[in-house]
mmCIF file with all atom_site columns, C-alpha atoms in Angstrom:
data_model
loop_
_atom_site.group_PDB
_atom_site.id
_atom_site.type_symbol
_atom_site.label_atom_id
_atom_site.label_alt_id
_atom_site.label_comp_id
_atom_site.label_asym_id
_atom_site.label_entity_id
_atom_site.label_seq_id
_atom_site.pdbx_PDB_ins_code
_atom_site.Cartn_x
_atom_site.Cartn_y
_atom_site.Cartn_z
_atom_site.occupancy
_atom_site.B_iso_or_equiv
_atom_site.pdbx_formal_charge
_atom_site.auth_seq_id
_atom_site.auth_comp_id
_atom_site.auth_asym_id
_atom_site.auth_atom_id
_atom_site.pdbx_PDB_model_num
ATOM 1   C CA . UNK A 1 1   ? -6.701  32.603 -21.177 1.00 68.00 ? 735 UNK A CA 1
ATOM 2   C CA . UNK A 1 2   ? -7.166  33.121 -17.539 1.00 91.00 ? 736 UNK A CA 1
ATOM 3   C CA . UNK A 1 3   ? -8.344  30.153 -15.816 1.00 97.00 ? 737 UNK A CA 1
ATOM 4   C CA . UNK A 1 4   ? -10.371 32.012 -12.941 1.00 98.00 ? 738 UNK A CA 1
ATOM 5   C CA . UNK A 1 5   ? -13.363 29.155 -11.907 1.00 98.00 ? 739 UNK A CA 1
ATOM 6   C CA . UNK A 1 6   ? -13.759 25.603 -12.444 1.00 98.00 ? 740 UNK A CA 1
ATOM 7   C CA . UNK A 1 7   ? -16.824 24.847 -12.738 1.00 98.00 ? 741 UNK A CA 1
ATOM 8   C CA . UNK A 1 8   ? -18.516 20.971 -11.959 1.00 98.00 ? 742 UNK A CA 1
ATOM 9   C CA . UNK A 1 9   ? -21.279 18.757 -12.110 1.00 98.00 ? 743 UNK A CA 1
ATOM 10  C CA . UNK A 1 10  ? -22.425 16.483 -9.040  1.00 96.00 ? 744 UNK A CA 1
ATOM 11  C CA . UNK A 1 11  ? -24.043 13.438 -10.193 1.00 93.00 ? 745 UNK A CA 1
ATOM 12  C CA . UNK A 1 12  ? -20.799 11.137 -11.726 1.00 93.00 ? 746 UNK A CA 1
ATOM 13  C CA . UNK A 1 13  ? -18.181 13.898 -11.657 1.00 97.00 ? 747 UNK A CA 1
ATOM 14  C CA . UNK A 1 14  ? -18.352 14.810 -8.288  1.00 96.00 ? 748 UNK A CA 1
ATOM 15  C CA . UNK A 1 15  ? -19.263 11.537 -6.767  1.00 94.00 ? 749 UNK A CA 1
ATOM 16  C CA . UNK A 1 16  ? -20.485 8.124  -8.603  1.00 91.00 ? 750 UNK A CA 1
ATOM 17  C CA . UNK A 1 17  ? -24.517 9.002  -7.226  1.00 91.00 ? 751 UNK A CA 1
ATOM 18  C CA . UNK A 1 18  ? -25.850 7.437  -10.501 1.00 90.00 ? 752 UNK A CA 1
ATOM 19  C CA . UNK A 1 19  ? -26.077 4.002  -8.738  1.00 92.00 ? 753 UNK A CA 1
ATOM 20  C CA . UNK A 1 20  ? -27.188 5.082  -5.635  1.00 92.00 ? 754 UNK A CA 1
ATOM 21  C CA . UNK A 1 21  ? -29.757 7.133  -7.596  1.00 92.00 ? 755 UNK A CA 1
ATOM 22  C CA . UNK A 1 22  ? -31.105 4.171  -9.127  1.00 96.00 ? 756 UNK A CA 1
ATOM 23  C CA . UNK A 1 23  ? -30.993 1.934  -6.130  1.00 95.00 ? 757 UNK A CA 1
ATOM 24  C CA . UNK A 1 24  ? -33.339 5.386  -4.353  1.00 96.00 ? 758 UNK A CA 1
ATOM 25  C CA . UNK A 1 25  ? -35.527 5.418  -7.397  1.00 97.00 ? 759 UNK A CA 1
ATOM 26  C CA . UNK A 1 26  ? -36.333 1.303  -7.048  1.00 97.00 ? 760 UNK A CA 1
ATOM 27  C CA . UNK A 1 27  ? -36.906 1.430  -3.609  1.00 97.00 ? 761 UNK A CA 1
ATOM 28  C CA . UNK A 1 28  ? -39.558 4.586  -4.122  1.00 97.00 ? 762 UNK A CA 1
ATOM 29  C CA . UNK A 1 29  ? -41.161 2.819  -6.527  1.00 97.00 ? 763 UNK A CA 1
ATOM 30  C CA . UNK A 1 30  ? -41.823 0.022  -3.982  1.00 97.00 ? 764 UNK A CA 1
ATOM 31  C CA . UNK A 1 31  ? -43.165 1.699  -1.441  1.00 96.00 ? 765 UNK A CA 1
ATOM 32  C CA . UNK A 1 32  ? -45.814 3.668  -3.450  1.00 93.00 ? 766 UNK A CA 1
ATOM 33  C CA . UNK A 1 33  ? -46.754 -0.589 -4.702  1.00 95.00 ? 767 UNK A CA 1
ATOM 34  C CA . UNK A 1 34  ? -45.312 0.303  -8.288  1.00 96.00 ? 768 UNK A CA 1
ATOM 35  C CA . UNK A 1 35  ? -43.634 -3.003 -10.078 1.00 95.00 ? 769 UNK A CA 1
ATOM 36  C CA . UNK A 1 36  ? -41.037 -0.766 -12.313 1.00 96.00 ? 770 UNK A CA 1
ATOM 37  C CA . UNK A 1 37  ? -37.594 -2.296 -12.349 1.00 94.00 ? 771 UNK A CA 1
ATOM 38  C CA . UNK A 1 38  ? -34.869 0.147  -13.346 1.00 97.00 ? 772 UNK A CA 1
ATOM 39  C CA . UNK A 1 39  ? -32.131 -2.532 -14.352 1.00 97.00 ? 773 UNK A CA 1
ATOM 40  C CA . UNK A 1 40  ? -28.706 -0.485 -14.851 1.00 96.00 ? 774 UNK A CA 1
ATOM 41  C CA . UNK A 1 41  ? -29.030 -1.163 -19.230 1.00 96.00 ? 775 UNK A CA 1
ATOM 42  C CA . UNK A 1 42  ? -32.005 0.520  -19.001 1.00 97.00 ? 776 UNK A CA 1
ATOM 43  C CA . UNK A 1 43  ? -31.087 3.188  -16.353 1.00 96.00 ? 777 UNK A CA 1
ATOM 44  C CA . UNK A 1 44  ? -28.194 4.268  -18.601 1.00 94.00 ? 778 UNK A CA 1
ATOM 45  C CA . UNK A 1 45  ? -30.610 4.964  -21.673 1.00 95.00 ? 779 UNK A CA 1
ATOM 46  C CA . UNK A 1 46  ? -32.873 6.669  -19.205 1.00 95.00 ? 780 UNK A CA 1
ATOM 47  C CA . UNK A 1 47  ? -29.888 9.033  -17.944 1.00 92.00 ? 781 UNK A CA 1
ATOM 48  C CA . UNK A 1 48  ? -29.867 10.740 -21.550 1.00 90.00 ? 782 UNK A CA 1
ATOM 49  C CA . UNK A 1 49  ? -32.502 12.250 -19.847 1.00 92.00 ? 783 UNK A CA 1
ATOM 50  C CA . UNK A 1 50  ? -31.602 15.304 -17.847 1.00 88.00 ? 784 UNK A CA 1
ATOM 51  C CA . UNK A 1 51  ? -33.401 15.651 -14.022 1.00 89.00 ? 785 UNK A CA 1
ATOM 52  C CA . UNK A 1 52  ? -34.740 12.926 -12.035 1.00 91.00 ? 786 UNK A CA 1
ATOM 53  C CA . UNK A 1 53  ? -38.728 13.590 -12.619 1.00 92.00 ? 787 UNK A CA 1
ATOM 54  C CA . UNK A 1 54  ? -37.842 13.693 -16.237 1.00 94.00 ? 788 UNK A CA 1
ATOM 55  C CA . UNK A 1 55  ? -36.499 10.112 -16.585 1.00 95.00 ? 789 UNK A CA 1
ATOM 56  C CA . UNK A 1 56  ? -39.799 9.156  -14.803 1.00 97.00 ? 790 UNK A CA 1
ATOM 57  C CA . UNK A 1 57  ? -42.026 10.681 -17.652 1.00 97.00 ? 791 UNK A CA 1
ATOM 58  C CA . UNK A 1 58  ? -39.596 9.490  -19.876 1.00 96.00 ? 792 UNK A CA 1
ATOM 59  C CA . UNK A 1 59  ? -40.393 5.993  -18.716 1.00 97.00 ? 793 UNK A CA 1
ATOM 60  C CA . UNK A 1 60  ? -44.191 6.538  -18.057 1.00 97.00 ? 794 UNK A CA 1
ATOM 61  C CA . UNK A 1 61  ? -45.252 9.357  -20.351 1.00 97.00 ? 795 UNK A CA 1
ATOM 62  C CA . UNK A 1 62  ? -48.779 9.114  -18.715 1.00 96.00 ? 796 UNK A CA 1
ATOM 63  C CA . UNK A 1 63  ? -47.814 9.474  -15.053 1.00 96.00 ? 797 UNK A CA 1
ATOM 64  C CA . UNK A 1 64  ? -50.050 12.138 -12.923 1.00 96.00 ? 798 UNK A CA 1
ATOM 65  C CA . UNK A 1 65  ? -47.721 15.344 -11.830 1.00 96.00 ? 799 UNK A CA 1
ATOM 66  C CA . UNK A 1 66  ? -48.781 14.208 -8.502  1.00 96.00 ? 800 UNK A CA 1
ATOM 67  C CA . UNK A 1 67  ? -47.572 10.484 -9.233  1.00 97.00 ? 801 UNK A CA 1
ATOM 68  C CA . UNK A 1 68  ? -44.085 12.049 -10.287 1.00 96.00 ? 802 UNK A CA 1
ATOM 69  C CA . UNK A 1 69  ? -43.550 14.703 -7.873  1.00 95.00 ? 803 UNK A CA 1
ATOM 70  C CA . UNK A 1 70  ? -44.668 12.130 -4.956  1.00 96.00 ? 804 UNK A CA 1
ATOM 71  C CA . UNK A 1 71  ? -41.573 9.566  -6.214  1.00 97.00 ? 805 UNK A CA 1
ATOM 72  C CA . UNK A 1 72  ? -39.339 12.366 -6.364  1.00 94.00 ? 806 UNK A CA 1
ATOM 73  C CA . UNK A 1 73  ? -39.901 13.380 -3.015  1.00 95.00 ? 807 UNK A CA 1
ATOM 74  C CA . UNK A 1 74  ? -39.410 9.981  -1.783  1.00 96.00 ? 808 UNK A CA 1
ATOM 75  C CA . UNK A 1 75  ? -36.346 9.292  -4.097  1.00 95.00 ? 809 UNK A CA 1
ATOM 76  C CA . UNK A 1 76  ? -34.858 12.132 -2.800  1.00 92.00 ? 810 UNK A CA 1
ATOM 77  C CA . UNK A 1 77  ? -35.129 11.016 0.618   1.00 94.00 ? 811 UNK A CA 1
ATOM 78  C CA . UNK A 1 78  ? -34.128 7.830  -0.064  1.00 95.00 ? 812 UNK A CA 1
ATOM 79  C CA . UNK A 1 79  ? -30.787 9.172  -1.663  1.00 93.00 ? 813 UNK A CA 1
ATOM 80  C CA . UNK A 1 80  ? -30.047 11.590 1.308   1.00 91.00 ? 814 UNK A CA 1
ATOM 81  C CA . UNK A 1 81  ? -30.238 9.264  4.086   1.00 94.00 ? 815 UNK A CA 1
ATOM 82  C CA . UNK A 1 82  ? -27.617 7.341  1.619   1.00 93.00 ? 816 UNK A CA 1
ATOM 83  C CA . UNK A 1 83  ? -25.173 10.129 1.439   1.00 91.00 ? 817 UNK A CA 1
ATOM 84  C CA . UNK A 1 84  ? -25.668 10.729 4.838   1.00 90.00 ? 818 UNK A CA 1
ATOM 85  C CA . UNK A 1 85  ? -24.798 6.795  5.908   1.00 90.00 ? 819 UNK A CA 1
ATOM 86  C CA . UNK A 1 86  ? -21.607 7.246  4.199   1.00 88.00 ? 820 UNK A CA 1
ATOM 87  C CA . UNK A 1 87  ? -22.372 4.723  1.053   1.00 88.00 ? 821 UNK A CA 1
ATOM 88  C CA . UNK A 1 88  ? -21.482 7.655  -1.123  1.00 91.00 ? 822 UNK A CA 1
ATOM 89  C CA . UNK A 1 89  ? -18.534 9.195  -1.525  1.00 91.00 ? 823 UNK A CA 1
ATOM 90  C CA . UNK A 1 90  ? -16.582 11.763 -3.561  1.00 93.00 ? 824 UNK A CA 1
ATOM 91  C CA . UNK A 1 91  ? -14.797 10.156 -6.823  1.00 95.00 ? 825 UNK A CA 1
ATOM 92  C CA . UNK A 1 92  ? -10.782 9.748  -6.721  1.00 96.00 ? 826 UNK A CA 1
ATOM 93  C CA . UNK A 1 93  ? -8.549  12.882 -7.222  1.00 97.00 ? 827 UNK A CA 1
ATOM 94  C CA . UNK A 1 94  ? -11.683 15.381 -6.944  1.00 97.00 ? 828 UNK A CA 1
ATOM 95  C CA . UNK A 1 95  ? -10.731 16.174 -3.170  1.00 96.00 ? 829 UNK A CA 1
ATOM 96  C CA . UNK A 1 96  ? -6.656  17.029 -3.981  1.00 97.00 ? 830 UNK A CA 1
ATOM 97  C CA . UNK A 1 97  ? -8.064  18.845 -6.962  1.00 97.00 ? 831 UNK A CA 1
ATOM 98  C CA . UNK A 1 98  ? -10.390 21.365 -5.046  1.00 97.00 ? 832 UNK A CA 1
ATOM 99  C CA . UNK A 1 99  ? -7.622  21.397 -2.633  1.00 97.00 ? 833 UNK A CA 1
ATOM 100 C CA . UNK A 1 100 ? -4.961  22.864 -4.900  1.00 97.00 ? 834 UNK A CA 1
ATOM 101 C CA . UNK A 1 101 ? -7.918  24.901 -6.818  1.00 98.00 ? 835 UNK A CA 1
ATOM 102 C CA . UNK A 1 102 ? -8.838  26.986 -3.755  1.00 98.00 ? 836 UNK A CA 1
ATOM 103 C CA . UNK A 1 103 ? -5.019  27.359 -2.459  1.00 98.00 ? 837 UNK A CA 1
ATOM 104 C CA . UNK A 1 104 ? -4.399  29.214 -5.615  1.00 98.00 ? 838 UNK A CA 1
ATOM 105 C CA . UNK A 1 105 ? -7.413  31.330 -5.551  1.00 98.00 ? 839 UNK A CA 1
ATOM 106 C CA . UNK A 1 106 ? -9.875  29.548 -8.349  1.00 98.00 ? 840 UNK A CA 1
ATOM 107 C CA . UNK A 1 107 ? -13.227 29.773 -7.818  1.00 98.00 ? 841 UNK A CA 1
ATOM 108 C CA . UNK A 1 108 ? -15.473 27.205 -7.853  1.00 98.00 ? 842 UNK A CA 1
ATOM 109 C CA . UNK A 1 109 ? -19.331 26.602 -8.308  1.00 98.00 ? 843 UNK A CA 1
ATOM 110 C CA . UNK A 1 110 ? -21.379 23.943 -8.970  1.00 98.00 ? 844 UNK A CA 1
ATOM 111 C CA . UNK A 1 111 ? -24.040 23.644 -12.377 1.00 98.00 ? 845 UNK A CA 1
ATOM 112 C CA . UNK A 1 112 ? -26.666 20.576 -11.904 1.00 96.00 ? 846 UNK A CA 1
ATOM 113 C CA . UNK A 1 113 ? -29.714 19.696 -12.638 1.00 90.00 ? 847 UNK A CA 1
ATOM 114 C CA . UNK A 1 114 ? -30.121 17.490 -9.583  1.00 88.00 ? 848 UNK A CA 1
ATOM 115 C CA . UNK A 1 115 ? -32.604 18.847 -6.998  1.00 88.00 ? 849 UNK A CA 1
ATOM 116 C CA . UNK A 1 116 ? -30.299 20.860 -4.157  1.00 93.00 ? 850 UNK A CA 1
ATOM 117 C CA . UNK A 1 117 ? -31.515 18.625 -1.378  1.00 88.00 ? 851 UNK A CA 1
ATOM 118 C CA . UNK A 1 118 ? -29.544 16.225 -3.323  1.00 88.00 ? 852 UNK A CA 1
ATOM 119 C CA . UNK A 1 119 ? -26.204 18.384 -3.922  1.00 93.00 ? 853 UNK A CA 1
ATOM 120 C CA . UNK A 1 120 ? -26.947 19.743 0.049   1.00 92.00 ? 854 UNK A CA 1
ATOM 121 C CA . UNK A 1 121 ? -26.560 16.061 1.829   1.00 90.00 ? 855 UNK A CA 1
ATOM 122 C CA . UNK A 1 122 ? -23.243 15.008 -0.430  1.00 92.00 ? 856 UNK A CA 1
ATOM 123 C CA . UNK A 1 123 ? -21.476 17.953 -0.340  1.00 93.00 ? 857 UNK A CA 1
ATOM 124 C CA . UNK A 1 124 ? -22.111 18.737 3.635   1.00 91.00 ? 858 UNK A CA 1
ATOM 125 C CA . UNK A 1 125 ? -19.561 21.434 5.078   1.00 92.00 ? 859 UNK A CA 1
ATOM 126 C CA . UNK A 1 126 ? -17.937 21.075 1.760   1.00 93.00 ? 860 UNK A CA 1
ATOM 127 C CA . UNK A 1 127 ? -20.497 23.210 0.263   1.00 95.00 ? 861 UNK A CA 1
ATOM 128 C CA . UNK A 1 128 ? -18.974 26.273 1.439   1.00 96.00 ? 862 UNK A CA 1
ATOM 129 C CA . UNK A 1 129 ? -15.846 25.068 -0.943  1.00 96.00 ? 863 UNK A CA 1
ATOM 130 C CA . UNK A 1 130 ? -18.003 26.456 -3.635  1.00 98.00 ? 864 UNK A CA 1
ATOM 131 C CA . UNK A 1 131 ? -18.701 30.169 -4.289  1.00 98.00 ? 865 UNK A CA 1
ATOM 132 C CA . UNK A 1 132 ? -21.802 29.785 -6.393  1.00 98.00 ? 866 UNK A CA 1
ATOM 133 C CA . UNK A 1 133 ? -24.343 26.598 -6.722  1.00 98.00 ? 867 UNK A CA 1
ATOM 134 C CA . UNK A 1 134 ? -26.728 26.764 -8.955  1.00 98.00 ? 868 UNK A CA 1
ATOM 135 C CA . UNK A 1 135 ? -29.941 22.950 -8.916  1.00 95.00 ? 869 UNK A CA 1
ATOM 136 C CA . UNK A 1 136 ? -32.428 21.539 -10.786 1.00 90.00 ? 870 UNK A CA 1
ATOM 137 C CA . UNK A 1 137 ? -34.648 24.441 -8.888  1.00 93.00 ? 871 UNK A CA 1
ATOM 138 C CA . UNK A 1 138 ? -33.166 27.390 -10.735 1.00 95.00 ? 872 UNK A CA 1
ATOM 139 C CA . UNK A 1 139 ? -33.572 26.384 -13.893 1.00 94.00 ? 873 UNK A CA 1
ATOM 140 C CA . UNK A 1 140 ? -36.495 25.715 -16.244 1.00 93.00 ? 874 UNK A CA 1
ATOM 141 C CA . UNK A 1 141 ? -34.460 23.972 -18.894 1.00 94.00 ? 875 UNK A CA 1
ATOM 142 C CA . UNK A 1 142 ? -32.257 21.409 -18.304 1.00 92.00 ? 876 UNK A CA 1
ATOM 143 C CA . UNK A 1 143 ? -29.133 20.101 -20.105 1.00 95.00 ? 877 UNK A CA 1
ATOM 144 C CA . UNK A 1 144 ? -27.766 19.915 -22.784 1.00 96.00 ? 878 UNK A CA 1
ATOM 145 C CA . UNK A 1 145 ? -29.442 23.200 -22.220 1.00 97.00 ? 879 UNK A CA 1
ATOM 146 C CA . UNK A 1 146 ? -26.885 25.693 -21.318 1.00 98.00 ? 880 UNK A CA 1
ATOM 147 C CA . UNK A 1 147 ? -29.206 27.732 -18.781 1.00 98.00 ? 881 UNK A CA 1
ATOM 148 C CA . UNK A 1 148 ? -27.605 27.149 -16.132 1.00 98.00 ? 882 UNK A CA 1
ATOM 149 C CA . UNK A 1 149 ? -24.097 27.404 -16.826 1.00 98.00 ? 883 UNK A CA 1
ATOM 150 C CA . UNK A 1 150 ? -25.097 31.329 -18.052 1.00 98.00 ? 884 UNK A CA 1
ATOM 151 C CA . UNK A 1 151 ? -26.749 31.363 -14.364 1.00 98.00 ? 885 UNK A CA 1
ATOM 152 C CA . UNK A 1 152 ? -23.145 30.388 -12.283 1.00 98.00 ? 886 UNK A CA 1
ATOM 153 C CA . UNK A 1 153 ? -21.554 32.735 -15.010 1.00 98.00 ? 887 UNK A CA 1
ATOM 154 C CA . UNK A 1 154 ? -24.263 35.450 -14.506 1.00 98.00 ? 888 UNK A CA 1
ATOM 155 C CA . UNK A 1 155 ? -23.664 34.270 -10.580 1.00 98.00 ? 889 UNK A CA 1
ATOM 156 C CA . UNK A 1 156 ? -19.540 34.871 -10.894 1.00 98.00 ? 890 UNK A CA 1
ATOM 157 C CA . UNK A 1 157 ? -19.764 37.379 -12.706 1.00 98.00 ? 891 UNK A CA 1
ATOM 158 C CA . UNK A 1 158 ? -17.353 36.058 -15.141 1.00 98.00 ? 892 UNK A CA 1
ATOM 159 C CA . UNK A 1 159 ? -16.580 35.388 -18.939 1.00 98.00 ? 893 UNK A CA 1
ATOM 160 C CA . UNK A 1 160 ? -17.221 31.754 -20.327 1.00 98.00 ? 894 UNK A CA 1
ATOM 161 C CA . UNK A 1 161 ? -13.817 32.112 -21.730 1.00 97.00 ? 895 UNK A CA 1
ATOM 162 C CA . UNK A 1 162 ? -12.149 32.639 -17.854 1.00 98.00 ? 896 UNK A CA 1
ATOM 163 C CA . UNK A 1 163 ? -14.137 29.238 -16.461 1.00 98.00 ? 897 UNK A CA 1
ATOM 164 C CA . UNK A 1 164 ? -13.595 25.410 -17.358 1.00 98.00 ? 898 UNK A CA 1
ATOM 165 C CA . UNK A 1 165 ? -16.790 22.646 -16.546 1.00 98.00 ? 899 UNK A CA 1
ATOM 166 C CA . UNK A 1 166 ? -16.310 19.383 -15.211 1.00 98.00 ? 900 UNK A CA 1
ATOM 167 C CA . UNK A 1 167 ? -18.358 16.549 -16.836 1.00 98.00 ? 901 UNK A CA 1
ATOM 168 C CA . UNK A 1 168 ? -19.151 13.789 -17.065 1.00 97.00 ? 902 UNK A CA 1
ATOM 169 C CA . UNK A 1 169 ? -22.012 13.159 -19.203 1.00 95.00 ? 903 UNK A CA 1
ATOM 170 C CA . UNK A 1 170 ? -22.169 14.218 -22.827 1.00 96.00 ? 904 UNK A CA 1
ATOM 171 C CA . UNK A 1 171 ? -25.399 16.213 -21.540 1.00 95.00 ? 905 UNK A CA 1
ATOM 172 C CA . UNK A 1 172 ? -23.124 17.804 -20.118 1.00 97.00 ? 906 UNK A CA 1
ATOM 173 C CA . UNK A 1 173 ? -20.697 19.015 -22.515 1.00 98.00 ? 907 UNK A CA 1
ATOM 174 C CA . UNK A 1 174 ? -23.156 19.613 -24.803 1.00 98.00 ? 908 UNK A CA 1
ATOM 175 C CA . UNK A 1 175 ? -24.606 21.966 -22.022 1.00 98.00 ? 909 UNK A CA 1
ATOM 176 C CA . UNK A 1 176 ? -21.104 23.392 -21.273 1.00 98.00 ? 910 UNK A CA 1
ATOM 177 C CA . UNK A 1 177 ? -19.984 23.859 -24.721 1.00 98.00 ? 911 UNK A CA 1
ATOM 178 C CA . UNK A 1 178 ? -23.378 26.027 -26.122 1.00 98.00 ? 912 UNK A CA 1
ATOM 179 C CA . UNK A 1 179 ? -22.641 28.761 -23.343 1.00 98.00 ? 913 UNK A CA 1
ATOM 180 C CA . UNK A 1 180 ? -18.964 28.888 -24.407 1.00 98.00 ? 914 UNK A CA 1
ATOM 181 C CA . UNK A 1 181 ? -17.301 27.201 -21.632 1.00 98.00 ? 915 UNK A CA 1
ATOM 182 C CA . UNK A 1 182 ? -14.362 24.966 -22.683 1.00 98.00 ? 916 UNK A CA 1
ATOM 183 C CA . UNK A 1 183 ? -14.772 21.210 -20.831 1.00 98.00 ? 917 UNK A CA 1
ATOM 184 C CA . UNK A 1 184 ? -13.067 18.243 -19.484 1.00 98.00 ? 918 UNK A CA 1
ATOM 185 C CA . UNK A 1 185 ? -14.813 14.647 -18.818 1.00 98.00 ? 919 UNK A CA 1
ATOM 186 C CA . UNK A 1 186 ? -14.225 12.824 -16.187 1.00 97.00 ? 920 UNK A CA 1
ATOM 187 C CA . UNK A 1 187 ? -16.079 9.105  -17.665 1.00 97.00 ? 921 UNK A CA 1
ATOM 188 C CA . UNK A 1 188 ? -18.521 7.762  -14.900 1.00 95.00 ? 922 UNK A CA 1
ATOM 189 C CA . UNK A 1 189 ? -19.733 4.332  -15.365 1.00 92.00 ? 923 UNK A CA 1
ATOM 190 C CA . UNK A 1 190 ? -23.276 4.705  -16.797 1.00 93.00 ? 924 UNK A CA 1
ATOM 191 C CA . UNK A 1 191 ? -20.916 7.435  -19.212 1.00 95.00 ? 925 UNK A CA 1
ATOM 192 C CA . UNK A 1 192 ? -18.159 5.199  -20.225 1.00 94.00 ? 926 UNK A CA 1
ATOM 193 C CA . UNK A 1 193 ? -17.416 5.506  -24.212 1.00 92.00 ? 927 UNK A CA 1
ATOM 194 C CA . UNK A 1 194 ? -19.900 8.262  -24.593 1.00 93.00 ? 928 UNK A CA 1
ATOM 195 C CA . UNK A 1 195 ? -19.860 10.794 -27.540 1.00 95.00 ? 929 UNK A CA 1
ATOM 196 C CA . UNK A 1 196 ? -17.583 13.459 -25.656 1.00 98.00 ? 930 UNK A CA 1
ATOM 197 C CA . UNK A 1 197 ? -17.520 15.534 -29.178 1.00 97.00 ? 931 UNK A CA 1
ATOM 198 C CA . UNK A 1 198 ? -16.069 19.013 -27.830 1.00 97.00 ? 932 UNK A CA 1
ATOM 199 C CA . UNK A 1 199 ? -14.562 18.149 -24.627 1.00 98.00 ? 933 UNK A CA 1
ATOM 200 C CA . UNK A 1 200 ? -10.923 18.800 -24.531 1.00 98.00 ? 934 UNK A CA 1
ATOM 201 C CA . UNK A 1 201 ? -9.940  16.089 -23.046 1.00 98.00 ? 935 UNK A CA 1
ATOM 202 C CA . UNK A 1 202 ? -11.673 12.774 -21.196 1.00 98.00 ? 936 UNK A CA 1
ATOM 203 C CA . UNK A 1 203 ? -10.157 11.328 -18.016 1.00 98.00 ? 937 UNK A CA 1
ATOM 204 C CA . UNK A 1 204 ? -11.569 7.533  -16.777 1.00 96.00 ? 938 UNK A CA 1
ATOM 205 C CA . UNK A 1 205 ? -11.155 9.944  -13.322 1.00 95.00 ? 939 UNK A CA 1
ATOM 206 C CA . UNK A 1 206 ? -9.496  13.197 -11.961 1.00 96.00 ? 940 UNK A CA 1
ATOM 207 C CA . UNK A 1 207 ? -6.669  11.052 -9.956  1.00 96.00 ? 941 UNK A CA 1
ATOM 208 C CA . UNK A 1 208 ? -3.941  12.555 -10.367 1.00 95.00 ? 942 UNK A CA 1
ATOM 209 C CA . UNK A 1 209 ? -5.584  15.456 -12.987 1.00 97.00 ? 943 UNK A CA 1
ATOM 210 C CA . UNK A 1 210 ? -3.745  18.449 -11.514 1.00 97.00 ? 944 UNK A CA 1
ATOM 211 C CA . UNK A 1 211 ? -4.463  22.118 -11.733 1.00 97.00 ? 945 UNK A CA 1
ATOM 212 C CA . UNK A 1 212 ? -1.541  22.873 -13.804 1.00 97.00 ? 946 UNK A CA 1
ATOM 213 C CA . UNK A 1 213 ? -2.455  19.930 -15.955 1.00 97.00 ? 947 UNK A CA 1
ATOM 214 C CA . UNK A 1 214 ? -6.255  21.606 -16.352 1.00 98.00 ? 948 UNK A CA 1
ATOM 215 C CA . UNK A 1 215 ? -4.641  25.283 -17.582 1.00 97.00 ? 949 UNK A CA 1
ATOM 216 C CA . UNK A 1 216 ? -2.400  23.613 -19.720 1.00 97.00 ? 950 UNK A CA 1
ATOM 217 C CA . UNK A 1 217 ? -5.618  21.928 -21.500 1.00 97.00 ? 951 UNK A CA 1
ATOM 218 C CA . UNK A 1 218 ? -7.539  25.488 -20.876 1.00 96.00 ? 952 UNK A CA 1
ATOM 219 C CA . UNK A 1 219 ? -7.939  27.319 -24.322 1.00 89.00 ? 953 UNK A CA 1
#
């Protein structure tokens, strides 16, 4: 099959963002007077739930819609400030792989459940590299539901067989596979050792993973 497009997840795939998100959540909690502590062990469990608002509700199902919205809004502001200060960078190999794909005419897209503000903050001028950017606000169902991938495929005007997804989580793998998109994994700090059944390959990161290697893997 022709490999016409690479579809990237964001958090944990393009950048090791989840630890920054965790710290931003904790600071947002304290600023509104909540004594909620999300240590790494708990946050890894909460990451099984896609979407920041959804994680808050998974932690406290009784939280009001107003509280959830306020917490998520403040957390996003804190996170984007962290990104703007240079505390979050692209993971090893990502920028080189993207440059190689662009030079070869392979189209690029984003399929993420994170908010658009988070994606825009992380990418900055690099957002122009991606023809399609689908975020949490663009869907009603989060990964592992395939909705975000179906949306991206529709906007690209490509069949699933011509695309390859790059993910870091089991939810992401399940979403891509359910949409018929082949997927490779770059494990992140919070997903190492997870069940990536269905992925074509699992890498520690994309350092040294070339476009030609991805073409060889692509069915």
